[in-house]
N, C-alpha and C. Protein backbone atom coordinates (compact mmCIF):
# COMPACT_ATOMS: atom_id res chain seq x y z
N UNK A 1 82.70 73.43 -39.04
CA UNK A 1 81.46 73.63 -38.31
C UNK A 1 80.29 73.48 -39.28
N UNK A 2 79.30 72.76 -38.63
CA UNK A 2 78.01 72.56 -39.74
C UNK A 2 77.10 73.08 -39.09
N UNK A 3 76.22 73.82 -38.83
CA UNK A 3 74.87 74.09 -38.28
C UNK A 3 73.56 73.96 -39.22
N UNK A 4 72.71 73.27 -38.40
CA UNK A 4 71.50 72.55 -38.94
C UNK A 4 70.46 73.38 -38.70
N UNK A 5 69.93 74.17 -39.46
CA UNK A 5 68.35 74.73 -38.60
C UNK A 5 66.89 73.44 -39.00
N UNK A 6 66.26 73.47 -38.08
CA UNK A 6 64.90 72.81 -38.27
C UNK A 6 63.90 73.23 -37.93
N UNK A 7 63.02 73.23 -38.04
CA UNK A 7 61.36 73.72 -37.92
C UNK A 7 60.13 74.12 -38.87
N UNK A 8 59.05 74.43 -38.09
CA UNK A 8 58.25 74.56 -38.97
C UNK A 8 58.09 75.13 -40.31
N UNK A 9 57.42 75.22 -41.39
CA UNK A 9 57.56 76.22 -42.43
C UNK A 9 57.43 77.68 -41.50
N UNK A 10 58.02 78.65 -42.23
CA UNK A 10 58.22 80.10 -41.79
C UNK A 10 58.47 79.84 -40.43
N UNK A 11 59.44 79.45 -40.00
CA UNK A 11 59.45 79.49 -38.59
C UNK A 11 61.10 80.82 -38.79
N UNK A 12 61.53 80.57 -39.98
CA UNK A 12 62.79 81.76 -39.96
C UNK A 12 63.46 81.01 -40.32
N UNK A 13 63.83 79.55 -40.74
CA UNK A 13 64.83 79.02 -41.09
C UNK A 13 65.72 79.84 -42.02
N UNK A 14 65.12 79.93 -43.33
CA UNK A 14 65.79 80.82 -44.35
C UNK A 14 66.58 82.03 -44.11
N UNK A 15 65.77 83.19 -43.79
CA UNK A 15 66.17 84.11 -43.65
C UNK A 15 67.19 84.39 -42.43
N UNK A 16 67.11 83.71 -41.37
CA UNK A 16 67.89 83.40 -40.26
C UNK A 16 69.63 82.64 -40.60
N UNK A 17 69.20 81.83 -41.56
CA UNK A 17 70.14 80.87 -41.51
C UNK A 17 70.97 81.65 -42.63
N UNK A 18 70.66 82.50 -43.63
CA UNK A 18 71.57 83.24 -44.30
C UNK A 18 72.51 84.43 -43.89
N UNK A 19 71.79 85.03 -42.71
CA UNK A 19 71.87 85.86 -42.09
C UNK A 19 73.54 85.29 -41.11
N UNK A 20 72.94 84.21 -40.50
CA UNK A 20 74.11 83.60 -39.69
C UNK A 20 74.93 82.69 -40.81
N UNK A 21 74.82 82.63 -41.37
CA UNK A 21 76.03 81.94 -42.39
C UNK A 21 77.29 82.86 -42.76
N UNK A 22 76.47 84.22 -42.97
CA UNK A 22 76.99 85.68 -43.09
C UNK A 22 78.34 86.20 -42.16
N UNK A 23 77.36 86.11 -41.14
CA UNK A 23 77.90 86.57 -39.82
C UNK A 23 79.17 85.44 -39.52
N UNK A 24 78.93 84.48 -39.81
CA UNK A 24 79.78 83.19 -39.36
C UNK A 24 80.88 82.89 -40.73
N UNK A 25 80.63 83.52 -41.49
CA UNK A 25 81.82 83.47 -42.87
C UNK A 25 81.64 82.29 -43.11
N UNK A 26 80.26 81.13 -43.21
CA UNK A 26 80.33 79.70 -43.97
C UNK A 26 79.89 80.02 -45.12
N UNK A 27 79.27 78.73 -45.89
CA UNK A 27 78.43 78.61 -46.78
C UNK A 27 76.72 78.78 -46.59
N UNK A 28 76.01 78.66 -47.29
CA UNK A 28 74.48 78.64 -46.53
C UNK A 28 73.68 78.11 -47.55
N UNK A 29 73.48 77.05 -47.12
CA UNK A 29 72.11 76.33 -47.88
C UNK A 29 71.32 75.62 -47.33
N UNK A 30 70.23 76.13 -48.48
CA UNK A 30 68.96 76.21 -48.35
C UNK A 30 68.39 74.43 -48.90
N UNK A 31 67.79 73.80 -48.46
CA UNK A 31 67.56 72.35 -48.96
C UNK A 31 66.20 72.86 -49.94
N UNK A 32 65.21 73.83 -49.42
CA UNK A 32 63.63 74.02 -50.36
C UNK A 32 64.73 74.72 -51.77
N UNK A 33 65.52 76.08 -51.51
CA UNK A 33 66.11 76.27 -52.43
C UNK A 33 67.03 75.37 -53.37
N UNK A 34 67.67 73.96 -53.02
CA UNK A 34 68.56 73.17 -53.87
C UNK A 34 67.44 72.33 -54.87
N UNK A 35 66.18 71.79 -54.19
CA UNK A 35 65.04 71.28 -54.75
C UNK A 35 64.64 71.97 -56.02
N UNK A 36 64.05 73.53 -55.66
CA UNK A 36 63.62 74.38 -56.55
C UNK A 36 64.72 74.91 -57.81
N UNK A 37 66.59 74.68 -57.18
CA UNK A 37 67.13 75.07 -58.71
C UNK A 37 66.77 74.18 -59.71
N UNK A 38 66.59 72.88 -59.32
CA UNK A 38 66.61 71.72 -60.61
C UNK A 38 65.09 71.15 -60.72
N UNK A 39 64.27 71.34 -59.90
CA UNK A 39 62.76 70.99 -60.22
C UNK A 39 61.84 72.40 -60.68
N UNK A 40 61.92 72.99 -60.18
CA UNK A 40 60.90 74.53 -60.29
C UNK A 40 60.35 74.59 -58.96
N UNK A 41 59.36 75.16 -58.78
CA UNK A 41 59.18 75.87 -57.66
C UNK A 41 57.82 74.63 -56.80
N UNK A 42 58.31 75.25 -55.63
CA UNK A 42 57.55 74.09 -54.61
C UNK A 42 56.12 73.45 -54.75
N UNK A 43 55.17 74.77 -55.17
CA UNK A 43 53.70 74.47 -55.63
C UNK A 43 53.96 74.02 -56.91
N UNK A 44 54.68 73.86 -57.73
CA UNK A 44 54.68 73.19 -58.80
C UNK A 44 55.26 71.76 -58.93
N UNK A 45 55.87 71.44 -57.67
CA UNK A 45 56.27 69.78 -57.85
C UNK A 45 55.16 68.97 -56.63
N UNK A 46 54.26 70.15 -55.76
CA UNK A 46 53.45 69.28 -55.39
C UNK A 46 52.49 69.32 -56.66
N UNK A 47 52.21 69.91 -57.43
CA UNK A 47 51.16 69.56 -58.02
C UNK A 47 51.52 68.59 -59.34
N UNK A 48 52.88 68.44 -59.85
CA UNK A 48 52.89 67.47 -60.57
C UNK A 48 53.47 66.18 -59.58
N UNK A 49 54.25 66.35 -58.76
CA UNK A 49 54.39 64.71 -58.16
C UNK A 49 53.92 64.49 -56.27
N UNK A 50 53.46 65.60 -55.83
CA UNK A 50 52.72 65.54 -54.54
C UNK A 50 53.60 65.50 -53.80
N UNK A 51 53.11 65.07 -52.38
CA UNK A 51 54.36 65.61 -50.94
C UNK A 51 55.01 64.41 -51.59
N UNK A 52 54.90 62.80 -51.74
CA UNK A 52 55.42 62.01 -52.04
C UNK A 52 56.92 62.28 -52.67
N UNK A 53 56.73 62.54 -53.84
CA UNK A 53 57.28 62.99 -54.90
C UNK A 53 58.58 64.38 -54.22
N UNK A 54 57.93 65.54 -53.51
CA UNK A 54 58.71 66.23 -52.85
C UNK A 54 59.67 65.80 -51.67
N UNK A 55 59.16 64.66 -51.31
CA UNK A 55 59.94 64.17 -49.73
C UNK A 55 61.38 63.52 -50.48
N UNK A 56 60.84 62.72 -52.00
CA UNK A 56 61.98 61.78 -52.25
C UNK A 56 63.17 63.00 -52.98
N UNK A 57 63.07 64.02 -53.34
CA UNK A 57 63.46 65.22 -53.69
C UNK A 57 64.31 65.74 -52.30
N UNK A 58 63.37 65.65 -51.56
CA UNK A 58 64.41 66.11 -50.40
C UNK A 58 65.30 64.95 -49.95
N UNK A 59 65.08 63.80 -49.70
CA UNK A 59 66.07 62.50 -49.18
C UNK A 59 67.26 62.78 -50.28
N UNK A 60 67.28 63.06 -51.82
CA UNK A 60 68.56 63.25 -52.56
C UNK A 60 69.17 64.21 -52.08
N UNK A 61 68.59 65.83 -51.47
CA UNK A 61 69.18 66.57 -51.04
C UNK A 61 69.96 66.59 -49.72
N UNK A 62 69.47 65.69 -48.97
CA UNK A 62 70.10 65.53 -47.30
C UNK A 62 71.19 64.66 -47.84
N UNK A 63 70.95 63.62 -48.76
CA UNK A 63 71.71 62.49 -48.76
C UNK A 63 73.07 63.13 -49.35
N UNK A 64 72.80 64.29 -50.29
CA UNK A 64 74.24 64.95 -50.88
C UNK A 64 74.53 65.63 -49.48
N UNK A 65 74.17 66.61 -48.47
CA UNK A 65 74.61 67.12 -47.82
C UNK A 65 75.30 66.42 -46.86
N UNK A 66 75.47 65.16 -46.36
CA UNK A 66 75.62 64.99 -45.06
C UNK A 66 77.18 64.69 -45.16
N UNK A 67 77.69 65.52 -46.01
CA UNK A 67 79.39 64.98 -45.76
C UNK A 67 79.68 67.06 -46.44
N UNK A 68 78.87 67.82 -46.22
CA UNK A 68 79.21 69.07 -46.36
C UNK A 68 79.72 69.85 -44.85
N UNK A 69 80.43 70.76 -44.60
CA UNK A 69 81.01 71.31 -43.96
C UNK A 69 81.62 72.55 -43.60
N UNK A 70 81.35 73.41 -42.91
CA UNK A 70 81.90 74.84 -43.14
C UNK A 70 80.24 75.65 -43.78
N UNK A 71 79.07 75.29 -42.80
CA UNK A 71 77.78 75.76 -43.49
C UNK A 71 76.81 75.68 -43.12
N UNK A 72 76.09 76.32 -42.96
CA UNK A 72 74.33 76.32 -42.58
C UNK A 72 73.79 75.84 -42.94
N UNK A 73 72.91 75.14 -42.93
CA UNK A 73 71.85 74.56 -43.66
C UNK A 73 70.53 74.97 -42.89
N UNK A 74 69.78 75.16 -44.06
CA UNK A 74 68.02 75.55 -43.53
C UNK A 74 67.59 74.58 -44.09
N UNK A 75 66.64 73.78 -43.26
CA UNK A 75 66.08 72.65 -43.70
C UNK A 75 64.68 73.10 -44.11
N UNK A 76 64.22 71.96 -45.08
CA UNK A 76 62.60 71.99 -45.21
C UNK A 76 61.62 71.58 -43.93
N UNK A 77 60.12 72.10 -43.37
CA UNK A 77 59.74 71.89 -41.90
C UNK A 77 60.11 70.47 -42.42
N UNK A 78 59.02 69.61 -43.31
CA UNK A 78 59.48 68.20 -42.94
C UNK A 78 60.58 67.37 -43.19
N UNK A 79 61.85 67.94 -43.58
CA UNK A 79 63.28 67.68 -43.48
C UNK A 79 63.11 66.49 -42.51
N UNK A 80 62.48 66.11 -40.98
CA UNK A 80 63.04 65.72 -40.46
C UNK A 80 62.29 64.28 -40.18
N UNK A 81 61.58 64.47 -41.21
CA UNK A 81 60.78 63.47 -41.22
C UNK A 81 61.63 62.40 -42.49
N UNK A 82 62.51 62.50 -43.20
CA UNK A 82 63.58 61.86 -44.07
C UNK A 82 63.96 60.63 -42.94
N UNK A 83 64.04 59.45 -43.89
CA UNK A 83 65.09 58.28 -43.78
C UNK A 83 66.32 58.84 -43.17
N UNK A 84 67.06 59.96 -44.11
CA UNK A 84 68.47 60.26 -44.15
C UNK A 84 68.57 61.55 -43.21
N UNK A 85 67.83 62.36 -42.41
CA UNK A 85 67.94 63.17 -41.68
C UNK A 85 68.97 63.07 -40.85
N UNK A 86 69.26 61.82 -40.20
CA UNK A 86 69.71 61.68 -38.97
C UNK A 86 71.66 61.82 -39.56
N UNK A 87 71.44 61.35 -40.75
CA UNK A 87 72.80 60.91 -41.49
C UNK A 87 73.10 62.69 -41.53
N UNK A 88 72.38 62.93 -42.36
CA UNK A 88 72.40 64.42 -43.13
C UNK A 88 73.00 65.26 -41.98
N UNK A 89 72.37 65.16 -40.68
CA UNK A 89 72.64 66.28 -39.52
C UNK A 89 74.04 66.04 -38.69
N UNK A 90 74.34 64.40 -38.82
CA UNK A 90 75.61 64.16 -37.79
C UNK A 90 76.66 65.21 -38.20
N UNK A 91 77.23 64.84 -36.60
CA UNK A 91 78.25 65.96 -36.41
C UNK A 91 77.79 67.43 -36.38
N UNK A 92 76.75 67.77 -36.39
CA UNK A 92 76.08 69.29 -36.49
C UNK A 92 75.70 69.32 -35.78
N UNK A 93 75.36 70.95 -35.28
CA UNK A 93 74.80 71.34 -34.44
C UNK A 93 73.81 72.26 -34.95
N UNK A 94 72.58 71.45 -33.64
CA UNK A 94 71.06 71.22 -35.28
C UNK A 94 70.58 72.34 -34.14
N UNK A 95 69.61 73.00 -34.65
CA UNK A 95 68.97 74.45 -33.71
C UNK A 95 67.56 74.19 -34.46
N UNK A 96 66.65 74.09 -33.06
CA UNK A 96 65.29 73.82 -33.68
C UNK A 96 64.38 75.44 -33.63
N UNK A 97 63.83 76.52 -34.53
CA UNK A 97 63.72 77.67 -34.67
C UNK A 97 62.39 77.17 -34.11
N UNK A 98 61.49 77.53 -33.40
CA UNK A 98 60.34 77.00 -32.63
C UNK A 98 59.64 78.55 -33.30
N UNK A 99 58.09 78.55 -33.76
CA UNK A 99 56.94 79.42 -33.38
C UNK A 99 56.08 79.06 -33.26
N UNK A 100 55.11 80.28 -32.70
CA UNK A 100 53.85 79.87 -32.28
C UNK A 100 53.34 79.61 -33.84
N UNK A 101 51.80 79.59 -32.97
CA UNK A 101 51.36 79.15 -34.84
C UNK A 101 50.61 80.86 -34.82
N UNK A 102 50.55 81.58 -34.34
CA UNK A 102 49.93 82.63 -34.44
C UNK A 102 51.18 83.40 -35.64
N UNK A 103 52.55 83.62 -35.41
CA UNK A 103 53.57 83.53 -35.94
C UNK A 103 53.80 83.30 -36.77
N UNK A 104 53.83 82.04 -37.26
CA UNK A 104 53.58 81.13 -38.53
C UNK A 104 52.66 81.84 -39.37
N UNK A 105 51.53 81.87 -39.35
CA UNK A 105 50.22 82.19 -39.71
C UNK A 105 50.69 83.26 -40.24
N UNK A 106 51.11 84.44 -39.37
CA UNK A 106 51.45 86.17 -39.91
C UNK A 106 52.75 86.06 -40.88
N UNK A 107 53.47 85.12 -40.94
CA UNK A 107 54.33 85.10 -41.83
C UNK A 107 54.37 84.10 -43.30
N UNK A 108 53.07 83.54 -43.58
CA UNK A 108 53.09 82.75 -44.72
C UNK A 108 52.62 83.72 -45.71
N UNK A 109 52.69 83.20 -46.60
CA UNK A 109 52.69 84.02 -48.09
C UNK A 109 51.99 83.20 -49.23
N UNK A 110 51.51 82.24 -48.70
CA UNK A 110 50.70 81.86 -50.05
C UNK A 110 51.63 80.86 -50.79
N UNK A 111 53.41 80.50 -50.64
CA UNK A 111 53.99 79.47 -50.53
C UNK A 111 54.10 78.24 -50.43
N UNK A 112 53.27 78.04 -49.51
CA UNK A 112 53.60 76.34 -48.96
C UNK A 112 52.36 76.07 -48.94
N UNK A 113 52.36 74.82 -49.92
CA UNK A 113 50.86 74.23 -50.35
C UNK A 113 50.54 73.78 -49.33
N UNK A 114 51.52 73.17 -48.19
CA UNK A 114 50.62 71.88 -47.18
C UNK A 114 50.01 72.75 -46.01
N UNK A 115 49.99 74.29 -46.20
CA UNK A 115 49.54 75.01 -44.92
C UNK A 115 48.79 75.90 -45.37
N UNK A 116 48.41 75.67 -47.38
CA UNK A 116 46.96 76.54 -47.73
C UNK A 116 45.60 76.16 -47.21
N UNK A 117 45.07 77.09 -46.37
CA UNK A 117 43.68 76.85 -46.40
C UNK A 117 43.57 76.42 -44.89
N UNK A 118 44.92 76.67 -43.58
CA UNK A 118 44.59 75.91 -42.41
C UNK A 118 44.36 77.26 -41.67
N UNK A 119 43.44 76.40 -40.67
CA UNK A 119 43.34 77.80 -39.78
C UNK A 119 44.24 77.83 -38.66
N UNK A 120 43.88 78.32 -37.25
CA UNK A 120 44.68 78.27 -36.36
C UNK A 120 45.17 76.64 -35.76
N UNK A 121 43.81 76.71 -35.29
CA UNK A 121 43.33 75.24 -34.91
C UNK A 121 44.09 74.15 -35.55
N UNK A 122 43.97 74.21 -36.59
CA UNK A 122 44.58 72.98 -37.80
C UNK A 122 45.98 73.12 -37.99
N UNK A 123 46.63 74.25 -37.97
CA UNK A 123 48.07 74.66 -37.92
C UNK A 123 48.56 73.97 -36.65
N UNK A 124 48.01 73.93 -35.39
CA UNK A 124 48.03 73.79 -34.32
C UNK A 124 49.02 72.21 -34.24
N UNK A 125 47.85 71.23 -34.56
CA UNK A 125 47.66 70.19 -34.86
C UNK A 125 48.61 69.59 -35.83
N UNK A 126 48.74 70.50 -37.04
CA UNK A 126 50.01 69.80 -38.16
C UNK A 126 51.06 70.21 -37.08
N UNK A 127 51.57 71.06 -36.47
CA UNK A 127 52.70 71.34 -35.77
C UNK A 127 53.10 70.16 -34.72
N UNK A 128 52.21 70.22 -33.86
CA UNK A 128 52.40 69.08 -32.82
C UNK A 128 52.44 67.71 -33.37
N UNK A 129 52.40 67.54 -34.76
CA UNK A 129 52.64 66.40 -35.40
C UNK A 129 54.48 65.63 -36.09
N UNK A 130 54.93 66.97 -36.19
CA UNK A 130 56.44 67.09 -36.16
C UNK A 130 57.23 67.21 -34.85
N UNK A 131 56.56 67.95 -33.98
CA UNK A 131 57.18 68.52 -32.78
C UNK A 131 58.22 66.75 -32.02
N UNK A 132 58.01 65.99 -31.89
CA UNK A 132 58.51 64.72 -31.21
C UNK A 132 59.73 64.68 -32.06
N UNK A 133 59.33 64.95 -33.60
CA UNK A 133 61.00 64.71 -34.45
C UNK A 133 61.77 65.95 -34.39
N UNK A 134 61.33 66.97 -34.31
CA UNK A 134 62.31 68.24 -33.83
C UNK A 134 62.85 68.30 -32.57
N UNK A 135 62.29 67.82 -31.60
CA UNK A 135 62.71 67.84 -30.13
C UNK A 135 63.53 66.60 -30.44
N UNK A 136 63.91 65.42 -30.41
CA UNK A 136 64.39 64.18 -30.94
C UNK A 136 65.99 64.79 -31.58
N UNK A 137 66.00 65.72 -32.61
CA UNK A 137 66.98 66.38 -33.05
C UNK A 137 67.81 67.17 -32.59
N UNK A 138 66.88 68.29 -32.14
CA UNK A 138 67.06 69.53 -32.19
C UNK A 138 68.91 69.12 -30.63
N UNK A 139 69.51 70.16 -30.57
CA UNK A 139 70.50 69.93 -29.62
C UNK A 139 70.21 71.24 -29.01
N UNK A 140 69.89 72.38 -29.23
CA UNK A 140 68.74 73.81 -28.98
C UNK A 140 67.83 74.24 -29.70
N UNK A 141 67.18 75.06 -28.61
CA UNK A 141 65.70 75.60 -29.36
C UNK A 141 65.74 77.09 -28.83
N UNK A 142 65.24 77.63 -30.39
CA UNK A 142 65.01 79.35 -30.33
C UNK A 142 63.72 79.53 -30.61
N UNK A 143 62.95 80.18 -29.49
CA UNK A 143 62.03 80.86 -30.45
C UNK A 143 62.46 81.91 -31.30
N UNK A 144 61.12 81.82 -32.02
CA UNK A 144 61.58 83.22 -32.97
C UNK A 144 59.76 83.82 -33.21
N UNK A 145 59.17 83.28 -32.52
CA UNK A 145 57.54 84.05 -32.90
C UNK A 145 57.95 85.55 -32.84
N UNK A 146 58.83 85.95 -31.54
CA UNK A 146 59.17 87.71 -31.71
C UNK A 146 60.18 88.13 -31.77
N UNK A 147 61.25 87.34 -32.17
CA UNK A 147 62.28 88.07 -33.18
C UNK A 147 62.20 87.99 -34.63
N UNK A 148 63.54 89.20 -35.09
CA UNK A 148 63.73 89.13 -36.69
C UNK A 148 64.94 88.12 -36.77
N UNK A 149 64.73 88.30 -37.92
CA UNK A 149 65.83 87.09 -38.39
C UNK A 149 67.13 87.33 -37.80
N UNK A 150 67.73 88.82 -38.10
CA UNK A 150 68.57 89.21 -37.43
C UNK A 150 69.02 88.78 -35.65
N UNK A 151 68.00 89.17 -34.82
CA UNK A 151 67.90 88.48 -33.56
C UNK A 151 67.57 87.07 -33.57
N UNK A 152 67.38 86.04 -34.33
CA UNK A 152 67.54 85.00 -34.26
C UNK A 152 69.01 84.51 -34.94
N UNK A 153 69.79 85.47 -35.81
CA UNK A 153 70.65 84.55 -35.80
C UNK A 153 72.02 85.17 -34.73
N UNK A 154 71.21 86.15 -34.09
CA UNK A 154 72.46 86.47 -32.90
C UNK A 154 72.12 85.18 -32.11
N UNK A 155 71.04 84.94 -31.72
CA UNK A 155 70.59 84.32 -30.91
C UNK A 155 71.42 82.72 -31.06
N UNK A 156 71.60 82.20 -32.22
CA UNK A 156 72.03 81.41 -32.91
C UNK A 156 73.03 81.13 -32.46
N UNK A 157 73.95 82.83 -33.19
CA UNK A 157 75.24 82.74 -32.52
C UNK A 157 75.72 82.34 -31.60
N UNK A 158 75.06 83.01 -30.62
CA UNK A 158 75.35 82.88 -29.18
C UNK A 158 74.73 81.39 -28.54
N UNK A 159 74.30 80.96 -29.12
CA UNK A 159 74.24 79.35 -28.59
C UNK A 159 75.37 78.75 -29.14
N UNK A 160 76.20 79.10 -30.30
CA UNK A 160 77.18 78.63 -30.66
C UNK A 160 78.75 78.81 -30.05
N UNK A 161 78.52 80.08 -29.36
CA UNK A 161 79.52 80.34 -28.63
C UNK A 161 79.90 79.89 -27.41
N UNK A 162 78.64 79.82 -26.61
CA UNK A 162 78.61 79.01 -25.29
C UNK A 162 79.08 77.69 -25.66
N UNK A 163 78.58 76.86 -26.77
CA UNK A 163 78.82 75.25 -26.78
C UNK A 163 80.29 75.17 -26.76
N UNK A 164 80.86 76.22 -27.84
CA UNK A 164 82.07 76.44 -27.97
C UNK A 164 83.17 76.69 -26.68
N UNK A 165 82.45 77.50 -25.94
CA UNK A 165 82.97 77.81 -24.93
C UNK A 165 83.11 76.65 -23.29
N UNK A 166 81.96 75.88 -23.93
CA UNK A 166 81.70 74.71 -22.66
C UNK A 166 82.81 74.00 -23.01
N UNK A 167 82.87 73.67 -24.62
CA UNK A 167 83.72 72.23 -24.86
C UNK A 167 85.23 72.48 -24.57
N UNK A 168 85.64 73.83 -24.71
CA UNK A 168 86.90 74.08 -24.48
C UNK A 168 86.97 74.02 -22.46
N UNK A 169 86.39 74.13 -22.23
CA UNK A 169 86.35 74.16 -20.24
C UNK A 169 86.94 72.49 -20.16
């Protein structure tokens, strides 16, 4: 079993997807975390090689994953904007973690360079700019603007169980 999470930054990927990796006895990885063991940390490879530079960072990381198995994966938001996404996700079952941007907003930290300095409005706007490639992917969608991670990865679960449960009918 492979499960894919996708969505926005802070939409819960991380903390969700460790949570259910847990619960589910796989592996769990993180694609921002595989970047950051061997480059350093995220504001530091946009500022020496830019999103550019970070996207081709992530295409090596999807491109190693897409023959992994038995594991979660939390993607980066623009994961899905990769050449190799589509490769990276087959055979998985990809779960698009949906929030508002009000959501988003209450949960950033000063982290993610491409969402310093936006307001609502502008968050708004970068969102609905991915939204066509997450829906395109996604095979379900959770919100999570008002759950914890915890209730999103029951939530998770339990989309996993039903599929499970359809395919065997």
């Amino acid at each position: 079993m492979k499960v894919v999470l996708i969505g926005f930054s802070a939409s819960g990927k991380s903390a969700a997807g460790a949570l259910l990796a847990e619960k589910l006895s796989l592996k769990f990885i993180d694609t921002d975390w595989e970047i950051v063991k061997t480059h350093g940390s995220v504001q530091g490879i946009f500022a020496r090689m830019g999103e550019q530079g970070f996207r081709r960072l992530e295409e090596e990381v999807l491109l190693r994953l897409r023959n992994e198995d038995n594991c979660v994966i939390a993607c980066g938001g623009g994961s899905v904007l990769c050449p190799s996404f589509g490769e990276a996700a087959k055979d998985a079952f990809v779960v698009w973690l949906k929030a508002s941007a009000q959501a988003i907003l209450s949960r950033l930290d000063g982290s993610r360079p491409l969402l310093w300095g936006l307001d609502e409005n502008q968050l708004r706007a970068f969102m609905a700019e991915r939204e066509s490639a997450y829906k395109f992917f996604a095979g379900s969608v959770v919100d999570t603007s008002d759950k914890t991670p915890a209730e999103t990865a029951d939530s998770i679960a339990e989309l996993l169980k039903n599929a499970s449960d359809a395919a065997q009918r």
